[in-house]
Amino acid sequence: MGKTAYKRLLGSQSFRQRLLLATLSSTPILIEDIRADETWPGLRNHEISLLRLFETVCDDCHVEINETGTKLKYKPGTIIGGRQHRAHDCGLSRSIGYFLEPLIVLCLFAKQPLTIRLKGITNDSKDPSVDTFKSTALPILKRFGVPSEGLELKIESRGLPPNGGGEVILSLPVVQSLSAVSWIDEGFVKKIRGTTFSTRVSVQFENSMIKATRGIVNPLVSDVHIFSDHRSGPQAGNSPGYGISLVAETTSGCFISADTAVSHARDDDTSSLADDAKRDLMPPEDIGVGTANALLGEIAQSGVVDSTHQGLLFLLCALCPQDVSKVRVGKLSQHGVETLRNIRDFLNLKFIIKPEPNSQSVFLKCVGYGMKNLSRKVS
């Protein structure tokens, strides 16, 4: 057995995707200078938690972190999946949404279907909410041939910053391979669905959000339903707050989303304390109006997914069989651009990008990497 050759990387950027693509491509990685020049150097709590989550669903992977946390060696193992009887604590520095995207893409290619409980923050202002994931990301998976049976995200309890207390159950089937797509028609909006939530505050907050949201979207779309999810007791988690998630479904089967959550400022994020304190005072009517306008802005960009889900879309296209996938998105987001770079670096796969001259949208085309559900292990 020869010496392991590590792909050398620098910095903390794109940590989730580096870990994901390293595992899928069986590439050992060495990441150095992780926030080496910052006041608090090294890996953050949520990044270490993500590593532990990968260790939970994989067999025989090796993680080595130096004393300061500024250097990581990661050697992937076999993706096992399976029913996990012990819940994974996602912590309080990032929400559950931070963990869901890499977890679902990884475990589509596991040996066994995944069922896992994730505990932590379900809704915040940093990451996509579990509601948006359920209403938007799961339908995107189905577009690439992931079966509906066994694909579910159940929200057991809500949890908001700073103290969390939320819990979800993710169930994910496995696939032999994904299906290449030609997905360039965004269609017309035919209906809008939404969910408001409130924890440890009056249910009247939800009524105000629904009324304000309807004032924006009802003149444009007649088929609008917004559901309430008021939680109390243990199901309300440990912090008060409220918010809304909206999704527009189009005639061509696209799901475009926007969400907002309001809660107290995080204890460990003093840099944004002033802004978070202002959000604590934001009336629920403003939350409804702001989220509705954000949704309309995403729809106006003329893409088959919203800007939040560009990264997931590109990953799925790249992991398809060696066939051509074509997609259309709005203006490329920073996360989307970083995803394309990471796909190039790990899979040696490039997308052909062609801007649409008469709109903000962009056409992308690639030949898939040919990922198959085979148990592979680095030696």
GROMACS .gro file of C-alpha atoms in nm:
model
  379
    1MET     CA    1   0.000   0.000   0.000
    2GLY     CA    2   0.155   0.327  -0.117
    3LYS     CA    3   0.156   0.661   0.056
    4THR     CA    4  -0.175   0.852   0.029
    5ALA     CA    5  -0.162   1.146  -0.210
    6TYR     CA    6  -0.364   1.442  -0.076
    7LYS     CA    7  -0.513   1.718  -0.283
    8ARG     CA    8  -0.383   2.037  -0.121
    9LEU     CA    9  -0.621   2.327  -0.061
   10LEU     CA   10  -0.600   2.658   0.123
   11GLY     CA   11  -0.849   2.851   0.334
   12SER     CA   12  -1.196   2.796   0.472
   13GLN     CA   13  -1.401   2.885   0.164
   14SER     CA   14  -1.642   2.628   0.015
   15PHE     CA   15  -1.581   2.391   0.304
   16ARG     CA   16  -1.908   2.198   0.259
   17GLN     CA   17  -1.861   2.140  -0.112
   18ARG     CA   18  -1.495   2.051  -0.078
   19LEU     CA   19  -1.587   1.785   0.174
   20LEU     CA   20  -1.877   1.659  -0.038
   21LEU     CA   21  -1.691   1.643  -0.369
   22ALA     CA   22  -1.383   1.491  -0.205
   23THR     CA   23  -1.602   1.209  -0.073
   24LEU     CA   24  -1.793   1.151  -0.397
   25SER     CA   25  -1.473   1.148  -0.603
   26SER     CA   26  -1.273   0.948  -0.342
   27THR     CA   27  -1.015   1.226  -0.321
   28PRO     CA   28  -0.816   1.269   0.003
   29ILE     CA   29  -0.776   1.639   0.082
   30LEU     CA   30  -0.540   1.846   0.294
   31ILE     CA   31  -0.673   2.192   0.381
   32GLU     CA   32  -0.424   2.438   0.533
   33ASP     CA   33  -0.437   2.799   0.656
   34ILE     CA   34  -0.797   2.770   0.776
   35ARG     CA   35  -0.860   3.124   0.907
   36ALA     CA   36  -0.495   3.130   1.015
   37ASP     CA   37  -0.480   3.512   1.029
   38GLU     CA   38  -0.808   3.566   1.213
   39THR     CA   39  -0.853   3.646   1.582
   40TRP     CA   40  -1.020   3.308   1.630
   41PRO     CA   41  -0.831   3.080   1.389
   42GLY     CA   42  -0.927   2.735   1.268
   43LEU     CA   43  -1.241   2.537   1.198
   44ARG     CA   44  -1.572   2.662   1.335
   45ASN     CA   45  -1.807   2.448   1.543
   46HIS     CA   46  -2.048   2.392   1.254
   47GLU     CA   47  -1.765   2.275   1.027
   48ILE     CA   48  -1.648   2.023   1.285
   49SER     CA   49  -2.010   1.911   1.326
   50LEU     CA   50  -2.034   1.858   0.949
   51LEU     CA   51  -1.721   1.643   0.960
   52ARG     CA   52  -1.878   1.435   1.238
   53LEU     CA   53  -2.195   1.400   1.031
   54PHE     CA   54  -1.993   1.269   0.737
   55GLU     CA   55  -1.823   1.023   0.973
   56THR     CA   56  -2.168   0.907   1.087
   57VAL     CA   57  -2.297   0.824   0.737
   58CYS     CA   58  -1.965   0.696   0.600
   59ASP     CA   59  -1.751   0.400   0.698
   60ASP     CA   60  -1.374   0.404   0.735
   61CYS     CA   61  -1.317   0.773   0.664
   62HIS     CA   62  -1.026   0.938   0.846
   63VAL     CA   63  -1.026   1.290   0.993
   64GLU     CA   64  -0.718   1.456   1.140
   65ILE     CA   65  -0.723   1.814   1.275
   66ASN     CA   66  -0.421   1.992   1.422
   67GLU     CA   67  -0.428   2.159   1.764
   68THR     CA   68  -0.517   2.506   1.634
   69GLY     CA   69  -0.778   2.378   1.388
   70THR     CA   70  -0.604   2.549   1.097
   71LYS     CA   71  -0.507   2.225   0.922
   72LEU     CA   72  -0.735   1.936   0.822
   73LYS     CA   73  -0.658   1.600   0.666
   74TYR     CA   74  -0.964   1.419   0.533
   75LYS     CA   75  -0.955   1.076   0.374
   76PRO     CA   76  -1.297   0.963   0.245
   77GLY     CA   77  -1.444   0.621   0.308
   78THR     CA   78  -1.749   0.428   0.188
   79ILE     CA   79  -2.088   0.603   0.195
   80ILE     CA   80  -2.310   0.379   0.407
   81GLY     CA   81  -2.624   0.581   0.488
   82GLY     CA   82  -2.869   0.355   0.671
   83ARG     CA   83  -3.103   0.419   0.962
   84GLN     CA   84  -2.919   0.624   1.223
   85HIS     CA   85  -3.062   0.561   1.569
   86ARG     CA   86  -2.870   0.845   1.731
   87ALA     CA   87  -2.966   1.203   1.647
   88HIS     CA   88  -2.697   1.435   1.512
   89ASP     CA   89  -2.663   1.766   1.695
   90CYS     CA   90  -2.600   2.039   1.437
   91GLY     CA   91  -2.517   2.292   1.709
   92LEU     CA   92  -2.619   2.656   1.728
   93SER     CA   93  -2.371   2.841   1.506
   94ARG     CA   94  -2.548   2.743   1.180
   95SER     CA   95  -2.893   2.606   1.109
   96ILE     CA   96  -2.991   2.257   0.997
   97GLY     CA   97  -3.024   2.396   0.642
   98TYR     CA   98  -2.643   2.433   0.629
   99PHE     CA   99  -2.608   2.054   0.667
  100LEU     CA  100  -2.894   1.936   0.446
  101GLU     CA  101  -2.760   2.014   0.097
  102PRO     CA  102  -2.430   1.822   0.125
  103LEU     CA  103  -2.599   1.542   0.320
  104ILE     CA  104  -2.868   1.469   0.060
  105VAL     CA  105  -2.632   1.479  -0.237
  106LEU     CA  106  -2.384   1.253  -0.058
  107CYS     CA  107  -2.633   0.993   0.061
  108LEU     CA  108  -2.811   0.954  -0.273
  109PHE     CA  109  -2.512   0.732  -0.352
  110ALA     CA  110  -2.505   0.545  -0.020
  111LYS     CA  111  -2.528   0.168   0.025
  112GLN     CA  112  -2.858   0.194   0.213
  113PRO     CA  113  -3.144   0.448   0.227
  114LEU     CA  114  -3.080   0.712   0.492
  115THR     CA  115  -3.300   0.798   0.789
  116ILE     CA  116  -3.153   1.044   1.037
  117ARG     CA  117  -3.264   1.291   1.304
  118LEU     CA  118  -3.100   1.633   1.297
  119LYS     CA  119  -3.124   1.867   1.596
  120GLY     CA  120  -3.057   2.239   1.611
  121ILE     CA  121  -3.191   2.554   1.445
  122THR     CA  122  -3.464   2.504   1.184
  123ASN     CA  123  -3.515   2.868   1.077
  124ASP     CA  124  -3.274   3.161   1.076
  125SER     CA  125  -3.155   3.447   0.857
  126LYS     CA  126  -2.832   3.281   0.737
  127ASP     CA  127  -2.934   2.953   0.574
  128PRO     CA  128  -3.236   2.822   0.380
  129SER     CA  129  -3.507   2.709   0.620
  130VAL     CA  130  -3.619   2.349   0.657
  131ASP     CA  131  -3.954   2.462   0.510
  132THR     CA  132  -3.787   2.588   0.193
  133PHE     CA  133  -3.577   2.273   0.172
  134LYS     CA  134  -3.890   2.060   0.197
  135SER     CA  135  -4.091   2.257  -0.061
  136THR     CA  136  -3.813   2.335  -0.311
  137ALA     CA  137  -3.501   2.117  -0.280
  138LEU     CA  138  -3.687   1.785  -0.263
  139PRO     CA  139  -3.881   1.853  -0.587
  140ILE     CA  140  -3.550   1.941  -0.757
  141LEU     CA  141  -3.419   1.596  -0.661
  142LYS     CA  142  -3.725   1.434  -0.818
  143ARG     CA  143  -3.647   1.617  -1.143
  144PHE     CA  144  -3.321   1.421  -1.162
  145GLY     CA  145  -3.488   1.083  -1.116
  146VAL     CA  146  -3.484   1.048  -0.737
  147PRO     CA  147  -3.797   0.848  -0.645
  148SER     CA  148  -4.069   1.006  -0.431
  149GLU     CA  149  -4.102   0.696  -0.217
  150GLY     CA  150  -3.878   0.727   0.086
  151LEU     CA  151  -3.804   1.097   0.021
  152GLU     CA  152  -3.929   1.303   0.314
  153LEU     CA  153  -3.839   1.577   0.559
  154LYS     CA  154  -4.054   1.585   0.872
  155ILE     CA  155  -4.039   1.885   1.107
  156GLU     CA  156  -4.078   1.749   1.458
  157SER     CA  157  -4.012   2.076   1.641
  158ARG     CA  158  -3.904   2.431   1.559
  159GLY     CA  159  -3.582   2.587   1.679
  160LEU     CA  160  -3.465   2.947   1.635
  161PRO     CA  161  -3.150   3.135   1.735
  162PRO     CA  162  -2.993   3.175   1.978
  163ASN     CA  163  -3.092   2.859   2.165
  164GLY     CA  164  -3.230   2.626   1.896
  165GLY     CA  165  -3.425   2.326   2.013
  166GLY     CA  166  -3.556   2.218   1.672
  167GLU     CA  167  -3.558   1.868   1.528
  168VAL     CA  168  -3.626   1.719   1.185
  169ILE     CA  169  -3.624   1.366   1.045
  170LEU     CA  170  -3.472   1.325   0.699
  171SER     CA  171  -3.549   1.015   0.492
  172LEU     CA  172  -3.365   0.969   0.165
  173PRO     CA  173  -3.374   0.685  -0.090
  174VAL     CA  174  -3.068   0.573  -0.285
  175VAL     CA  175  -3.029   0.580  -0.663
  176GLN     CA  176  -2.822   0.375  -0.904
  177SER     CA  177  -2.758   0.694  -1.097
  178LEU     CA  178  -2.923   1.028  -1.160
  179SER     CA  179  -3.103   1.122  -1.483
  180ALA     CA  180  -2.968   1.392  -1.713
  181VAL     CA  181  -3.208   1.681  -1.769
  182SER     CA  182  -3.297   1.939  -2.031
  183TRP     CA  183  -3.456   2.201  -1.809
  184ILE     CA  184  -3.462   2.542  -1.971
  185ASP     CA  185  -3.830   2.645  -1.964
  186GLU     CA  186  -3.924   2.820  -1.641
  187GLY     CA  187  -4.293   2.839  -1.742
  188PHE     CA  188  -4.549   3.070  -1.581
  189VAL     CA  189  -4.641   3.086  -1.215
  190LYS     CA  190  -4.962   2.889  -1.159
  191LYS     CA  191  -4.981   2.886  -0.780
  192ILE     CA  192  -4.808   3.006  -0.466
  193ARG     CA  193  -4.788   2.808  -0.145
  194GLY     CA  194  -4.644   2.915   0.185
  195THR     CA  195  -4.599   2.837   0.551
  196THR     CA  196  -4.586   3.083   0.838
  197PHE     CA  197  -4.450   2.974   1.174
  198SER     CA  198  -4.433   3.120   1.521
  199THR     CA  199  -4.271   2.994   1.839
  200ARG     CA  200  -4.327   3.134   2.186
  201VAL     CA  201  -4.507   3.441   2.048
  202SER     CA  202  -4.871   3.518   1.972
  203VAL     CA  203  -5.033   3.339   1.678
  204GLN     CA  204  -5.145   3.687   1.568
  205PHE     CA  205  -4.796   3.737   1.424
  206GLU     CA  206  -4.877   3.471   1.163
  207ASN     CA  207  -5.213   3.625   1.075
  208SER     CA  208  -5.041   3.960   1.013
  209MET     CA  209  -4.775   3.800   0.789
  210ILE     CA  210  -5.036   3.614   0.584
  211LYS     CA  211  -5.248   3.925   0.532
  212ALA     CA  212  -4.948   4.134   0.427
  213THR     CA  213  -4.818   3.864   0.191
  214ARG     CA  214  -5.156   3.823   0.024
  215GLY     CA  215  -5.168   4.194  -0.036
  216ILE     CA  216  -4.863   4.160  -0.261
  217VAL     CA  217  -4.918   3.827  -0.441
  218ASN     CA  218  -5.298   3.794  -0.471
  219PRO     CA  219  -5.331   4.066  -0.740
  220LEU     CA  220  -5.082   3.864  -0.950
  221VAL     CA  221  -5.175   3.501  -0.878
  222SER     CA  222  -5.522   3.383  -0.782
  223ASP     CA  223  -5.425   3.040  -0.646
  224VAL     CA  224  -5.254   3.130  -0.318
  225HIS     CA  225  -5.261   2.923   0.001
  226ILE     CA  226  -5.050   3.003   0.307
  227PHE     CA  227  -5.061   2.763   0.599
  228SER     CA  228  -4.997   2.839   0.965
  229ASP     CA  229  -4.768   2.640   1.193
  230HIS     CA  230  -4.793   2.779   1.546
  231ARG     CA  231  -4.586   2.584   1.797
  232SER     CA  232  -4.597   2.587   2.176
  233GLY     CA  233  -4.439   2.383   2.452
  234PRO     CA  234  -4.150   2.149   2.361
  235GLN     CA  235  -4.234   2.173   1.987
  236ALA     CA  236  -4.159   2.547   1.997
  237GLY     CA  237  -3.793   2.500   2.078
  238ASN     CA  238  -3.599   2.727   2.311
  239SER     CA  239  -3.626   3.075   2.154
  240PRO     CA  240  -3.914   3.300   2.048
  241GLY     CA  241  -3.952   3.401   1.684
  242TYR     CA  242  -4.159   3.391   1.369
  243GLY     CA  243  -4.120   3.382   0.992
  244ILE     CA  244  -4.254   3.275   0.656
  245SER     CA  245  -4.150   3.053   0.366
  246LEU     CA  246  -4.302   3.102   0.019
  247VAL     CA  247  -4.274   2.886  -0.294
  248ALA     CA  248  -4.409   2.955  -0.643
  249GLU     CA  249  -4.483   2.655  -0.864
  250THR     CA  250  -4.479   2.710  -1.240
  251THR     CA  251  -4.652   2.541  -1.532
  252SER     CA  252  -4.326   2.362  -1.623
  253GLY     CA  253  -4.268   2.216  -1.276
  254CYS     CA  254  -4.024   2.472  -1.136
  255PHE     CA  255  -4.027   2.567  -0.768
  256ILE     CA  256  -3.902   2.916  -0.681
  257SER     CA  257  -3.868   3.006  -0.312
  258ALA     CA  258  -3.797   3.283  -0.062
  259ASP     CA  259  -3.805   3.281   0.317
  260THR     CA  260  -3.747   3.502   0.619
  261ALA     CA  261  -3.708   3.428   0.990
  262VAL     CA  262  -3.693   3.671   1.282
  263SER     CA  263  -3.550   3.591   1.624
  264HIS     CA  264  -3.304   3.720   1.883
  265ALA     CA  265  -2.943   3.782   1.782
  266ARG     CA  266  -2.697   3.497   1.806
  267ASP     CA  267  -2.478   3.504   2.114
  268ASP     CA  268  -2.167   3.419   1.910
  269ASP     CA  269  -2.213   3.665   1.626
  270THR     CA  270  -2.142   4.008   1.771
  271SER     CA  271  -2.053   4.154   1.430
  272SER     CA  272  -2.418   4.148   1.321
  273LEU     CA  273  -2.572   4.227   1.659
  274ALA     CA  274  -2.700   4.567   1.556
  275ASP     CA  275  -2.871   4.437   1.243
  276ASP     CA  276  -3.024   4.142   1.427
  277ALA     CA  277  -3.149   4.370   1.700
  278LYS     CA  278  -3.326   4.576   1.435
  279ARG     CA  279  -3.481   4.260   1.290
  280ASP     CA  280  -3.617   4.179   1.637
  281LEU     CA  281  -3.825   4.494   1.605
  282MET     CA  282  -3.940   4.430   1.248
  283PRO     CA  283  -4.320   4.403   1.239
  284PRO     CA  284  -4.466   4.080   1.097
  285GLU     CA  285  -4.637   4.285   0.824
  286ASP     CA  286  -4.294   4.395   0.699
  287ILE     CA  287  -4.175   4.033   0.704
  288GLY     CA  288  -4.467   3.929   0.484
  289VAL     CA  289  -4.420   4.215   0.238
  290GLY     CA  290  -4.042   4.170   0.222
  291THR     CA  291  -4.059   3.796   0.161
  292ALA     CA  292  -4.331   3.834  -0.103
  293ASN     CA  293  -4.123   4.094  -0.288
  294ALA     CA  294  -3.815   3.871  -0.261
  295LEU     CA  295  -4.012   3.587  -0.420
  296LEU     CA  296  -4.127   3.811  -0.706
  297GLY     CA  297  -3.767   3.919  -0.757
  298GLU     CA  298  -3.655   3.557  -0.788
  299ILE     CA  299  -3.936   3.483  -1.036
  300ALA     CA  300  -3.836   3.784  -1.247
  301GLN     CA  301  -3.485   3.641  -1.300
  302SER     CA  302  -3.630   3.376  -1.536
  303GLY     CA  303  -3.449   3.069  -1.408
  304VAL     CA  304  -3.569   2.714  -1.338
  305VAL     CA  305  -3.446   2.746  -0.976
  306ASP     CA  306  -3.399   3.043  -0.744
  307SER     CA  307  -3.054   3.181  -0.660
  308THR     CA  308  -3.035   2.985  -0.333
  309HIS     CA  309  -3.059   2.650  -0.515
  310GLN     CA  310  -2.820   2.714  -0.804
  311GLY     CA  311  -2.544   2.523  -0.627
  312LEU     CA  312  -2.763   2.215  -0.575
  313LEU     CA  313  -2.875   2.227  -0.940
  314PHE     CA  314  -2.518   2.240  -1.071
  315LEU     CA  315  -2.404   1.957  -0.842
  316LEU     CA  316  -2.684   1.731  -0.961
  317CYS     CA  317  -2.612   1.811  -1.326
  318ALA     CA  318  -2.243   1.732  -1.274
  319LEU     CA  319  -2.316   1.397  -1.105
  320CYS     CA  320  -2.544   1.275  -1.385
  321PRO     CA  321  -2.443   0.998  -1.627
  322GLN     CA  322  -2.213   1.088  -1.914
  323ASP     CA  323  -2.493   1.254  -2.104
  324VAL     CA  324  -2.570   1.620  -2.174
  325SER     CA  325  -2.768   1.822  -1.921
  326LYS     CA  326  -2.898   2.169  -2.010
  327VAL     CA  327  -3.037   2.415  -1.754
  328ARG     CA  328  -3.132   2.780  -1.736
  329VAL     CA  329  -3.083   3.001  -1.431
  330GLY     CA  330  -3.112   3.370  -1.351
  331LYS     CA  331  -2.809   3.583  -1.271
  332LEU     CA  332  -2.534   3.358  -1.137
  333SER     CA  333  -2.509   3.384  -0.759
  334GLN     CA  334  -2.177   3.382  -0.574
  335HIS     CA  335  -2.261   3.037  -0.439
  336GLY     CA  336  -2.339   2.920  -0.793
  337VAL     CA  337  -2.004   3.044  -0.926
  338GLU     CA  338  -1.815   2.880  -0.637
  339THR     CA  339  -1.997   2.553  -0.707
  340LEU     CA  340  -1.891   2.557  -1.072
  341ARG     CA  341  -1.529   2.613  -0.967
  342ASN     CA  342  -1.537   2.330  -0.714
  343ILE     CA  343  -1.691   2.093  -0.970
  344ARG     CA  344  -1.411   2.182  -1.211
  345ASP     CA  345  -1.140   2.131  -0.947
  346PHE     CA  346  -1.265   1.796  -0.811
  347LEU     CA  347  -1.443   1.632  -1.105
  348ASN     CA  348  -1.244   1.792  -1.389
  349LEU     CA  349  -1.575   1.890  -1.543
  350LYS     CA  350  -1.655   2.225  -1.704
  351PHE     CA  351  -1.991   2.379  -1.788
  352ILE     CA  352  -2.051   2.568  -2.112
  353ILE     CA  353  -2.205   2.901  -2.007
  354LYS     CA  354  -2.405   3.115  -2.246
  355PRO     CA  355  -2.579   3.435  -2.128
  356GLU     CA  356  -2.926   3.508  -2.268
  357PRO     CA  357  -2.891   3.849  -2.439
  358ASN     CA  358  -3.252   3.958  -2.383
  359SER     CA  359  -3.275   3.878  -2.011
  360GLN     CA  360  -3.070   3.823  -1.696
  361SER     CA  361  -3.080   3.447  -1.742
  362VAL     CA  362  -2.790   3.217  -1.827
  363PHE     CA  363  -2.788   2.884  -2.011
  364LEU     CA  364  -2.550   2.614  -1.884
  365LYS     CA  365  -2.462   2.281  -2.041
  366CYS     CA  366  -2.239   1.996  -1.926
  367VAL     CA  367  -2.165   1.629  -1.984
  368GLY     CA  368  -2.208   1.447  -1.653
  369TYR     CA  369  -1.930   1.294  -1.448
  370GLY     CA  370  -2.099   0.955  -1.463
  371MET     CA  371  -2.143   0.903  -1.089
  372LYS     CA  372  -2.280   0.558  -1.007
  373ASN     CA  373  -2.384   0.410  -0.677
  374LEU     CA  374  -2.078   0.196  -0.621
  375SER     CA  375  -1.900   0.148  -0.289
  376ARG     CA  376  -1.560   0.303  -0.339
  377LYS     CA  377  -1.289   0.353  -0.082
  378VAL     CA  378  -0.959   0.537  -0.096
  379SER     CA  379  -0.656   0.319  -0.035
   0.00000   0.00000   0.00000
